[in-house]
mmCIF file of C-alpha atoms in Angstrom:
data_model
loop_
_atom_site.group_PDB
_atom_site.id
_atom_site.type_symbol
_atom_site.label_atom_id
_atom_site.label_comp_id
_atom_site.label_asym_id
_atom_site.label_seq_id
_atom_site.Cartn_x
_atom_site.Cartn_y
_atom_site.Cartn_z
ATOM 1 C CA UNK P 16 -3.613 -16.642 -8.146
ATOM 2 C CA UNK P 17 -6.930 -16.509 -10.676
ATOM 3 C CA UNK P 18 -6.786 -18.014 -13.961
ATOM 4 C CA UNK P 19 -5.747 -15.883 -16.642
ATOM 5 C CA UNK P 20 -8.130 -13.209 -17.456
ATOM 6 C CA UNK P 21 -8.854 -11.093 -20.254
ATOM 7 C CA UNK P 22 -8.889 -7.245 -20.275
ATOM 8 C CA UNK P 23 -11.503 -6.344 -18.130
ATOM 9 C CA UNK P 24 -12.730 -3.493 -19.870
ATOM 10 C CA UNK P 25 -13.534 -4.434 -23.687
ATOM 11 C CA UNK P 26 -12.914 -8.151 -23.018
ATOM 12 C CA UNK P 27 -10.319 -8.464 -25.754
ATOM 13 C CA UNK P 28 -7.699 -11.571 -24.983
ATOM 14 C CA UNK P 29 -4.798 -11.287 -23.163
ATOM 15 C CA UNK P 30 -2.919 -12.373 -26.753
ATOM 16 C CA UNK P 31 -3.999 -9.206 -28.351
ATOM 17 C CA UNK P 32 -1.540 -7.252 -25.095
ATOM 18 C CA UNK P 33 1.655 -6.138 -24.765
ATOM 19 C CA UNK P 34 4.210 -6.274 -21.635
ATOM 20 C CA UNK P 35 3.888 -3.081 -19.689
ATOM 21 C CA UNK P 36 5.968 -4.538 -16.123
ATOM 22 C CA UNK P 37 7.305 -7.295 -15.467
ATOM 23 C CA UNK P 38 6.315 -8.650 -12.088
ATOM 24 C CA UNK P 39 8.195 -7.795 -9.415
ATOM 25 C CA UNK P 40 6.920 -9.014 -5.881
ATOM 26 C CA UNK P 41 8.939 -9.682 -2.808
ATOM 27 C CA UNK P 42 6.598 -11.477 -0.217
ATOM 28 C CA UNK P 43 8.708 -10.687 2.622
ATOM 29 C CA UNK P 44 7.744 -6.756 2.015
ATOM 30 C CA UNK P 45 4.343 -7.644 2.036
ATOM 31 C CA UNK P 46 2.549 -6.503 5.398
ATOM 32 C CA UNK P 47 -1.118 -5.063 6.713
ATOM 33 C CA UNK P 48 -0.360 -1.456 5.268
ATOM 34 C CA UNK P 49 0.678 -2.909 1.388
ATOM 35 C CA UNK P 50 -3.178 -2.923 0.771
ATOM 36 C CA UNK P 51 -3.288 0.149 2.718
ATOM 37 C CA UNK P 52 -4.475 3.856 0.984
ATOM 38 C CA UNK P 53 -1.466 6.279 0.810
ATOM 39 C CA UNK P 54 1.049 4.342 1.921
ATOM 40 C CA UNK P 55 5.023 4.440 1.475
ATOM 41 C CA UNK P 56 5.446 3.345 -1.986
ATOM 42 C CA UNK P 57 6.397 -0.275 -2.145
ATOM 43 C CA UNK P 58 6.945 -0.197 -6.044
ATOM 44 C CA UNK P 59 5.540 -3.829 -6.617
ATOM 45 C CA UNK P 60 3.552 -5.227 -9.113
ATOM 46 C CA UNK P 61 1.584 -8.024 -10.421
ATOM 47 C CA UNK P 62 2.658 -9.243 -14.552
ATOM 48 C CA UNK P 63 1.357 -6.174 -16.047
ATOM 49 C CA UNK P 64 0.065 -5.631 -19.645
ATOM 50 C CA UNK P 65 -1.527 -3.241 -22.122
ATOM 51 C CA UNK P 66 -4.313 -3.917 -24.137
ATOM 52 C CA UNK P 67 -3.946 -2.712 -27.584
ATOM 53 C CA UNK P 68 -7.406 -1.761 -28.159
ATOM 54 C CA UNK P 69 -8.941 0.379 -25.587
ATOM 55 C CA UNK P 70 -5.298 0.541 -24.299
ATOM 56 C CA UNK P 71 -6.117 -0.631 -20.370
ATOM 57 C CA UNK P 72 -2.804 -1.776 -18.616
ATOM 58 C CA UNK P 73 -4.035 -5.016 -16.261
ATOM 59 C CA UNK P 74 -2.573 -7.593 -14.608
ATOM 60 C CA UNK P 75 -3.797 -10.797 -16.414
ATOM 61 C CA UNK P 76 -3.213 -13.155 -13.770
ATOM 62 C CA UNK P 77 -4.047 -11.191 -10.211
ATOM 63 C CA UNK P 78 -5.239 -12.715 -7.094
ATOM 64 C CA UNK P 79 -8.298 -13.632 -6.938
ATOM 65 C CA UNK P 80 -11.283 -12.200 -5.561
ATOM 66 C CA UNK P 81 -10.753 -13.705 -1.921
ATOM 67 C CA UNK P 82 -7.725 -12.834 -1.924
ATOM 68 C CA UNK P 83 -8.238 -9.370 -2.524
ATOM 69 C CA UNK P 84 -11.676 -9.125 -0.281
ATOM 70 C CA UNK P 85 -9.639 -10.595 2.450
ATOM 71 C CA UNK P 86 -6.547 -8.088 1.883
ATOM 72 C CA UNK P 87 -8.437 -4.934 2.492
ATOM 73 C CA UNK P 88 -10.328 -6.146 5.272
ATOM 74 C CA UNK P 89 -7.310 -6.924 7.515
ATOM 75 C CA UNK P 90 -5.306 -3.996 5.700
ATOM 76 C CA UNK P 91 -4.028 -0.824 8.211
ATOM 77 C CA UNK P 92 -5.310 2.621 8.026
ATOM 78 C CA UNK P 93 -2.972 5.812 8.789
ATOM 79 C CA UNK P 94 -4.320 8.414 6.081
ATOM 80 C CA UNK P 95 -6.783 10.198 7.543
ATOM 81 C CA UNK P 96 -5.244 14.002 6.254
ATOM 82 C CA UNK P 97 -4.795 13.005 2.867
ATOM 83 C CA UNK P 98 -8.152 11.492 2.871
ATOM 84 C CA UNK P 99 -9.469 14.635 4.034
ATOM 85 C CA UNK P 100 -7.490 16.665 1.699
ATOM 86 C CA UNK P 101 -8.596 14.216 -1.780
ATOM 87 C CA UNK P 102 -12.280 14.887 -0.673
ATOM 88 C CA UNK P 103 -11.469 18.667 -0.242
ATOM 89 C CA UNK P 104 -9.998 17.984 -3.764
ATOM 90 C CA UNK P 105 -13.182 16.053 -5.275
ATOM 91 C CA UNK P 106 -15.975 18.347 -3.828
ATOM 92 C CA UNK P 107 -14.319 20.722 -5.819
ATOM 93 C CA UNK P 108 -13.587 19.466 -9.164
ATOM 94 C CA UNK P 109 -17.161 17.591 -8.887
ATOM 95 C CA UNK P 110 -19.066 20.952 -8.265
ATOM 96 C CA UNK P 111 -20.411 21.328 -12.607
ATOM 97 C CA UNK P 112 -21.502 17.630 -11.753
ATOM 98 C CA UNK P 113 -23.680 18.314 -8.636
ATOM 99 C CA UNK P 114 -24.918 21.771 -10.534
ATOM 100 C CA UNK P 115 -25.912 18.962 -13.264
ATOM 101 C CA UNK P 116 -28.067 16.594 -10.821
ATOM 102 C CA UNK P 117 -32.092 17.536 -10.516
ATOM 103 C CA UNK P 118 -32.391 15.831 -7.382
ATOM 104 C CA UNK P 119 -29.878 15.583 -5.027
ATOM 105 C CA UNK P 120 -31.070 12.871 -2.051
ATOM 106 C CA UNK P 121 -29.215 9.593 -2.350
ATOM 107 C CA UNK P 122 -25.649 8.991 -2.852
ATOM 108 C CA UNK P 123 -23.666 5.875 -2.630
ATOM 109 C CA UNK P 124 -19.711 6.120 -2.413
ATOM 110 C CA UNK P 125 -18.162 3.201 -3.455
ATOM 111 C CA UNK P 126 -14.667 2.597 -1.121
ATOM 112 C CA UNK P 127 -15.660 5.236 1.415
ATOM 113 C CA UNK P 128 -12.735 4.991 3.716
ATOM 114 C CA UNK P 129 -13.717 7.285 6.656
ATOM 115 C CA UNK P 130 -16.251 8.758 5.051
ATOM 116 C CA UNK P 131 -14.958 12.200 4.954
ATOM 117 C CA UNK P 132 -16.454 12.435 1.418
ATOM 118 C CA UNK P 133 -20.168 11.742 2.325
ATOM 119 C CA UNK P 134 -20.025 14.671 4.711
ATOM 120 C CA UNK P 135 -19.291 16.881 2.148
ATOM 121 C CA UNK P 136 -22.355 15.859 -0.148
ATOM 122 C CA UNK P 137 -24.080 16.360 2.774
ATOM 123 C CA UNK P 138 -23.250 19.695 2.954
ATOM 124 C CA UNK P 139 -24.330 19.612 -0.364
ATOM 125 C CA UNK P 140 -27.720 18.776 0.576
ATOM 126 C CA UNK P 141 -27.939 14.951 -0.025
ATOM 127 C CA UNK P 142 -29.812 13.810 2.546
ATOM 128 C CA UNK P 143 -29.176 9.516 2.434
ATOM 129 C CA UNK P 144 -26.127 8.786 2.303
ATOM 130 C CA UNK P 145 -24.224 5.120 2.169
ATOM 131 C CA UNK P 146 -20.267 4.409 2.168
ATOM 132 C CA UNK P 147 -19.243 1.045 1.000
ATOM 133 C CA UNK P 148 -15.439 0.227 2.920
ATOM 134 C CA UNK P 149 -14.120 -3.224 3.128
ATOM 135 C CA UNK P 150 -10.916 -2.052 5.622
ATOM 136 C CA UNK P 151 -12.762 -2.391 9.255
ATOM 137 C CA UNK P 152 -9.547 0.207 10.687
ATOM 138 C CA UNK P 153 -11.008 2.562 8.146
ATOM 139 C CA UNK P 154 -13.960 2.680 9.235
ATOM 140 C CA UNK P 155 -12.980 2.432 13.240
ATOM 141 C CA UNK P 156 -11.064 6.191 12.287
ATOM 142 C CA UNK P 157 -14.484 7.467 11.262
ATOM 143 C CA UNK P 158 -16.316 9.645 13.554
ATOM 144 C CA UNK P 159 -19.050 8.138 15.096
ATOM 145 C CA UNK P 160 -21.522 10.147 13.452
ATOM 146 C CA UNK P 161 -19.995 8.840 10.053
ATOM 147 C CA UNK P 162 -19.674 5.389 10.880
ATOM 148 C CA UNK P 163 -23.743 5.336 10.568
ATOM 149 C CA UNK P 164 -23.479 5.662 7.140
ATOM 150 C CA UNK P 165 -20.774 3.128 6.333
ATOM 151 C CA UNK P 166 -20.937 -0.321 5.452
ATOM 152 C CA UNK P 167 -18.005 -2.950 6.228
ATOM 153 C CA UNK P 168 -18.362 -5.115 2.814
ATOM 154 C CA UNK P 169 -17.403 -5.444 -0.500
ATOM 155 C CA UNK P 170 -20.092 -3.580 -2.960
ATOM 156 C CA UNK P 171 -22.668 -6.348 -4.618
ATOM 157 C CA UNK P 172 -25.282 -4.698 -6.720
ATOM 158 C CA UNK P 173 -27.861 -6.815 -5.282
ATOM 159 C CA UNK P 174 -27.576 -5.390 -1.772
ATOM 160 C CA UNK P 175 -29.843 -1.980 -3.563
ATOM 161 C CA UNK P 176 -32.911 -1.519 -5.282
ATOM 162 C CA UNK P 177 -32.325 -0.679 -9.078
ATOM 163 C CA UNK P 178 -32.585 2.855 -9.591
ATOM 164 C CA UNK P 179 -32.118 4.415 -6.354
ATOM 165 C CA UNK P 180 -29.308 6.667 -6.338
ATOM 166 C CA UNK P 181 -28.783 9.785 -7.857
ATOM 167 C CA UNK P 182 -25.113 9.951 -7.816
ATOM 168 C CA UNK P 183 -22.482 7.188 -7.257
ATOM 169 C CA UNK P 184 -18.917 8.023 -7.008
ATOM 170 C CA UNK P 185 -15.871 5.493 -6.424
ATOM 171 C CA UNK P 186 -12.800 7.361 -5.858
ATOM 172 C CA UNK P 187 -9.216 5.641 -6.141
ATOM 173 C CA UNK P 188 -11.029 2.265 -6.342
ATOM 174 C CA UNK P 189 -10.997 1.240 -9.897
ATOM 175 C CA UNK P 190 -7.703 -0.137 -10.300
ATOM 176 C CA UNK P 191 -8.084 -1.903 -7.588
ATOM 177 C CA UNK P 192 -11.451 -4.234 -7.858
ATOM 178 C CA UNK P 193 -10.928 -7.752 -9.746
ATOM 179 C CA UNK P 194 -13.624 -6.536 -12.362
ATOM 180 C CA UNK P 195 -14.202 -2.597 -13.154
ATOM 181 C CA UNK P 196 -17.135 -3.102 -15.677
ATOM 182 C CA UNK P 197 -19.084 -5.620 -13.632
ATOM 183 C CA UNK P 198 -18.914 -1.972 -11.060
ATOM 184 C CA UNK P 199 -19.487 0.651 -14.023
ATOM 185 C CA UNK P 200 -22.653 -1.532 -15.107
ATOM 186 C CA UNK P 201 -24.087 -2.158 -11.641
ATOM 187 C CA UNK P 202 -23.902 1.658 -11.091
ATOM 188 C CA UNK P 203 -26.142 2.028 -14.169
ATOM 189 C CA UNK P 204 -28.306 -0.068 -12.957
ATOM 190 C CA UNK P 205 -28.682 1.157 -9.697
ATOM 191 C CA UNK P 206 -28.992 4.815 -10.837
ATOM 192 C CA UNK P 207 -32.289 6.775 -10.826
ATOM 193 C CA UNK P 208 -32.472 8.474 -14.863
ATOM 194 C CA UNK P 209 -30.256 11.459 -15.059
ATOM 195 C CA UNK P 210 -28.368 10.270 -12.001
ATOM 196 C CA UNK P 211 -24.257 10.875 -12.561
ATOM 197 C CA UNK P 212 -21.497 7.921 -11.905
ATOM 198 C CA UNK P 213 -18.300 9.928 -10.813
ATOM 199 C CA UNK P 214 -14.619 7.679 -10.410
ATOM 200 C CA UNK P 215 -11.715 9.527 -9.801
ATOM 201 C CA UNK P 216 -8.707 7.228 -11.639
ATOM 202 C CA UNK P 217 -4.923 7.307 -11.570
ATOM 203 C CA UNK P 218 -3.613 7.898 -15.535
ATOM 204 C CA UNK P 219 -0.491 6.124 -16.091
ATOM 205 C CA UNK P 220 -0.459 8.117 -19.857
ATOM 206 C CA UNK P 221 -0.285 11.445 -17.267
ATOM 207 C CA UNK P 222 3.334 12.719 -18.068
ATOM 208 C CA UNK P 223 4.674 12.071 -14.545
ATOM 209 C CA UNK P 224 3.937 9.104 -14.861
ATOM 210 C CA UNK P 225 5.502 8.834 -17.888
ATOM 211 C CA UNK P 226 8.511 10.239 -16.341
ATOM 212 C CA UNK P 227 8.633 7.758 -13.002
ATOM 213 C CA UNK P 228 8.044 5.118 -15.002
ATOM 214 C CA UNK P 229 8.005 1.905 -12.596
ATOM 215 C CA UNK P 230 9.151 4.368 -10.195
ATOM 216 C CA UNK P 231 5.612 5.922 -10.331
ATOM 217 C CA UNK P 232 3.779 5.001 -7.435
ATOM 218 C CA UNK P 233 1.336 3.941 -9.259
ATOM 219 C CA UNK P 234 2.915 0.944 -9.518
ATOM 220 C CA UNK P 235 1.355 -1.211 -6.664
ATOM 221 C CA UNK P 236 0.300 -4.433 -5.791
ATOM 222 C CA UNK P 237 -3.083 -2.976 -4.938
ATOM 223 C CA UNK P 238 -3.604 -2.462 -8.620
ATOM 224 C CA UNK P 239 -5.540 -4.965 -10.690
ATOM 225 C CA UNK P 240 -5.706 -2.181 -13.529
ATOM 226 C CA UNK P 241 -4.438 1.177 -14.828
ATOM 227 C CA UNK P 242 -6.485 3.737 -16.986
ATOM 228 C CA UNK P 243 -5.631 6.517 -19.484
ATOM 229 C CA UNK P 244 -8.062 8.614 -20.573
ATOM 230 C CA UNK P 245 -9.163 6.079 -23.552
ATOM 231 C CA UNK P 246 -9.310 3.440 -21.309
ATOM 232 C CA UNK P 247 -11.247 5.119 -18.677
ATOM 233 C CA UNK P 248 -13.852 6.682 -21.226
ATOM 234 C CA UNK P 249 -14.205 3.276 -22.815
ATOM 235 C CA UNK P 250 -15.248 1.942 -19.506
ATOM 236 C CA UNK P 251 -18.018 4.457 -19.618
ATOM 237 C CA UNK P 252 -19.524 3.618 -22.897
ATOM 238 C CA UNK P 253 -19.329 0.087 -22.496
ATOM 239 C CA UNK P 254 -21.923 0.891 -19.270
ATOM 240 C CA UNK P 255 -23.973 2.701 -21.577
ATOM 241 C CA UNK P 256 -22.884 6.138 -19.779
ATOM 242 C CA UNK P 257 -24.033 9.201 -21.610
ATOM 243 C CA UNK P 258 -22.067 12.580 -21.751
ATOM 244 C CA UNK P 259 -18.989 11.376 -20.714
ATOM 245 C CA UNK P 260 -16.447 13.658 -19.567
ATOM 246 C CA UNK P 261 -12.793 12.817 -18.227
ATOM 247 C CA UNK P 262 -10.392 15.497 -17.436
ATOM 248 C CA UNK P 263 -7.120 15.945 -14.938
ATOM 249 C CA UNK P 264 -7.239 18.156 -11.690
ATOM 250 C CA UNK P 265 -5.416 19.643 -9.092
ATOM 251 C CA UNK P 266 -4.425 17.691 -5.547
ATOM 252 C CA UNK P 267 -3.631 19.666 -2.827
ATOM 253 C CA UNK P 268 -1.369 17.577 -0.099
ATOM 254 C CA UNK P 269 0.899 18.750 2.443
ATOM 255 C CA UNK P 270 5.061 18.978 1.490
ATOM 256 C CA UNK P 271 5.606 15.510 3.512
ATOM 257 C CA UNK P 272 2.878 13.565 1.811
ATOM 258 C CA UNK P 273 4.125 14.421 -1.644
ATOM 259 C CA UNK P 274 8.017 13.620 -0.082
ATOM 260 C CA UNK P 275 6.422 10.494 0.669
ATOM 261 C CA UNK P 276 5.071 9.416 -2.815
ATOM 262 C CA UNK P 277 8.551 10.221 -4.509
ATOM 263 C CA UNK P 278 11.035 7.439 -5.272
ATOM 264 C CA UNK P 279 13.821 9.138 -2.783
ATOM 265 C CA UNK P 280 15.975 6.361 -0.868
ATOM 266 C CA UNK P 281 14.962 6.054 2.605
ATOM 267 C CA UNK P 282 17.698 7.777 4.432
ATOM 268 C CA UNK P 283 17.280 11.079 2.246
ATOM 269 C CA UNK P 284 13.142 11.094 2.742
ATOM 270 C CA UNK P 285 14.015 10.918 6.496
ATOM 271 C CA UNK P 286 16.651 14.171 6.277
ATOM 272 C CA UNK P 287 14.476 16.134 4.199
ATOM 273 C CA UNK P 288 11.231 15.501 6.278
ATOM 274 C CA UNK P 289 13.471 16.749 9.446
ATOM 275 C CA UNK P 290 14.731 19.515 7.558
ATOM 276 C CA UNK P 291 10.963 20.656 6.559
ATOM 277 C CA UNK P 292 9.397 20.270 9.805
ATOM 278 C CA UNK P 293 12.757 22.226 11.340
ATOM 279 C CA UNK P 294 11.260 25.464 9.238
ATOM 280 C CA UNK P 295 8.041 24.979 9.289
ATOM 281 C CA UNK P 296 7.870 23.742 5.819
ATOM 282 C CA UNK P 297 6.125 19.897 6.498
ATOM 283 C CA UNK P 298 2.024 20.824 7.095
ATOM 284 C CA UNK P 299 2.274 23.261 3.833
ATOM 285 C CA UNK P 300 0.000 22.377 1.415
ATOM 286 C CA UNK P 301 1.475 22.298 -2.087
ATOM 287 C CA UNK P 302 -1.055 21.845 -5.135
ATOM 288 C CA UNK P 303 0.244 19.294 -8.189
ATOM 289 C CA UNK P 304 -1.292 17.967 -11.299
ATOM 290 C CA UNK P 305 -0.022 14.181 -10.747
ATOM 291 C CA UNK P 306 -2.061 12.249 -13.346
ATOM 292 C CA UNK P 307 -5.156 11.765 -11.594
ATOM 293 C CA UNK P 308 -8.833 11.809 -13.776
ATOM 294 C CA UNK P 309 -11.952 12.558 -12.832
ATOM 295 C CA UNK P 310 -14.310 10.827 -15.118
ATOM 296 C CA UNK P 311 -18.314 11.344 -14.620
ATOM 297 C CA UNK P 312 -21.128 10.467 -16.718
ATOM 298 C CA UNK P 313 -24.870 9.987 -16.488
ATOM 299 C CA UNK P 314 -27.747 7.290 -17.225
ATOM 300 C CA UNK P 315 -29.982 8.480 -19.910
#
């Protein structure tokens, strides 16, 4: 484990925090799919707290970056329809963004996965186009025509020229790097003026998860943080973002996925999945609000 750490976001100490879960971490559950996208929810956590001023839940004493590096890298891949329907999902919601862009030529997606994503943007009309993915199955479930544009590696800023992209996005990967602001800066950086940074964030202020509570599957040993809209937005401004929007959206995920992600026992999952795919009820996709944020904003 790292040495205690202070909120990564506005670098308050972990004194000024309150308790938000308790850990709760059974190493014998732990295998190659708990760092895994879209997995069975395992409902473990690191010590989790809440900063009190730009109200970021964190873990103040996660692994550290290693660890983590290592984690994804040997971590299992088995999502490639959900990943397909989330970019379905983004390319959608992102569309008043890409209307917003002057130029659209280089784009750099920050945990890629297969790069489903990427093709989209192409589609779009970006022409250069580079996926950052640490998890090597990931990529090795990519087309071959994708796998040209991904990159097995953790993201380093000084792998790019300053001010070459004109849109970065990193999707579902916030909560889980060891430092979020060291990423929001570096995309800054690396941004061409009037170029857009684009995350896509789970909000644990969202009113299922409210509800769910440490039944949320949210709740993860993947994740190093947790944003509400504050939180996220504060992010932003700290990286000298301009026009910052953040705003929920729709998913669209087949009935078993979502049957999945709830906190059913076992047994019951397994009946009802039968019982779905017995009436044709399984591959139907089913639109939900679930707390996630789409957060984009641009370099002046």
């Amino acid at each position: 484990m790292s040495s205690q750490r202070s909120c990564p976001v506005c670098k308050s100490s972990s004194k000024d925090a309150i308790l938000f879960q308790k850990e709760n971490i059974d190493e014998k559950r732990i295998s190659r799919f708990s760092y895994a996208s879209r997995k069975e929810p395992e409902f473990m956590c690191h010590h989790l707290i809440r900063c009190k001023l730009c109200e970021l839940v964190y873990a103040n004493h996660p692994p550290n970056e290693n660890h983590l590096a290592n984690a994804y890298h040997i971590s299992k891949y088995d999502s490639a329809e959900e990943a397909d329907d989330a970019a379905f999902a983004y390319i959608k919601t992102i569309q008043p963004i890409l209307e917003n862009l002057k130029i659209k030529q280089k784009v750099l997606e920050i945990g890629s996965g297969t790069g489903i994503f990427l093709e989209l943007l192409k589609n779009q009309g970006f022409v250069e186009l580079i996926g950052i993915e640490p998890s090597s199955a990931a990529i090795e479930s990519a087309p071959k025509h994708r796998q040209a544009w991904l990159r097995k590696e953790i993201f380093q800023e000084k792998n790019f020229d300053p001010g070459s992209f004109d849109l970065i996005c990193c999707f579902m990967t916030m909560e889980h790097v060891y430092d979020p602001l060291i990423i929001a800066c570096a995309a800054q950086r690396l941004l061409k003026p009037n170029g857009a940074f684009v995350t896509v964030t789970h909000d644990y202020n969202s009113f299922i998860n409210r509800i769910l509570g440490k039944k949320s599957p949210i709740i993860d040993i993947e994740h190093m943080q947790l944003f509400s809209k504050k939180s996220i937005c504060e992010l932003f401004k700290r990286a000298n973002f301009d026009n910052i929007d953040s705003k929920a959206f729709i998913n669209h995920y087949s009935f078993n996925y979502w049957l999945r992600l709830t906190p059913l026992p076992l047994t019951i999952k397994k009946q009802l999945k039968w019982l779905s795919s017995l009436i044709g009820f399984d591959k139907i996709k089913i639109g939900l609000n679930v707390g996630n944020r789409i957060t984009a904003g641009y370099k002046s």
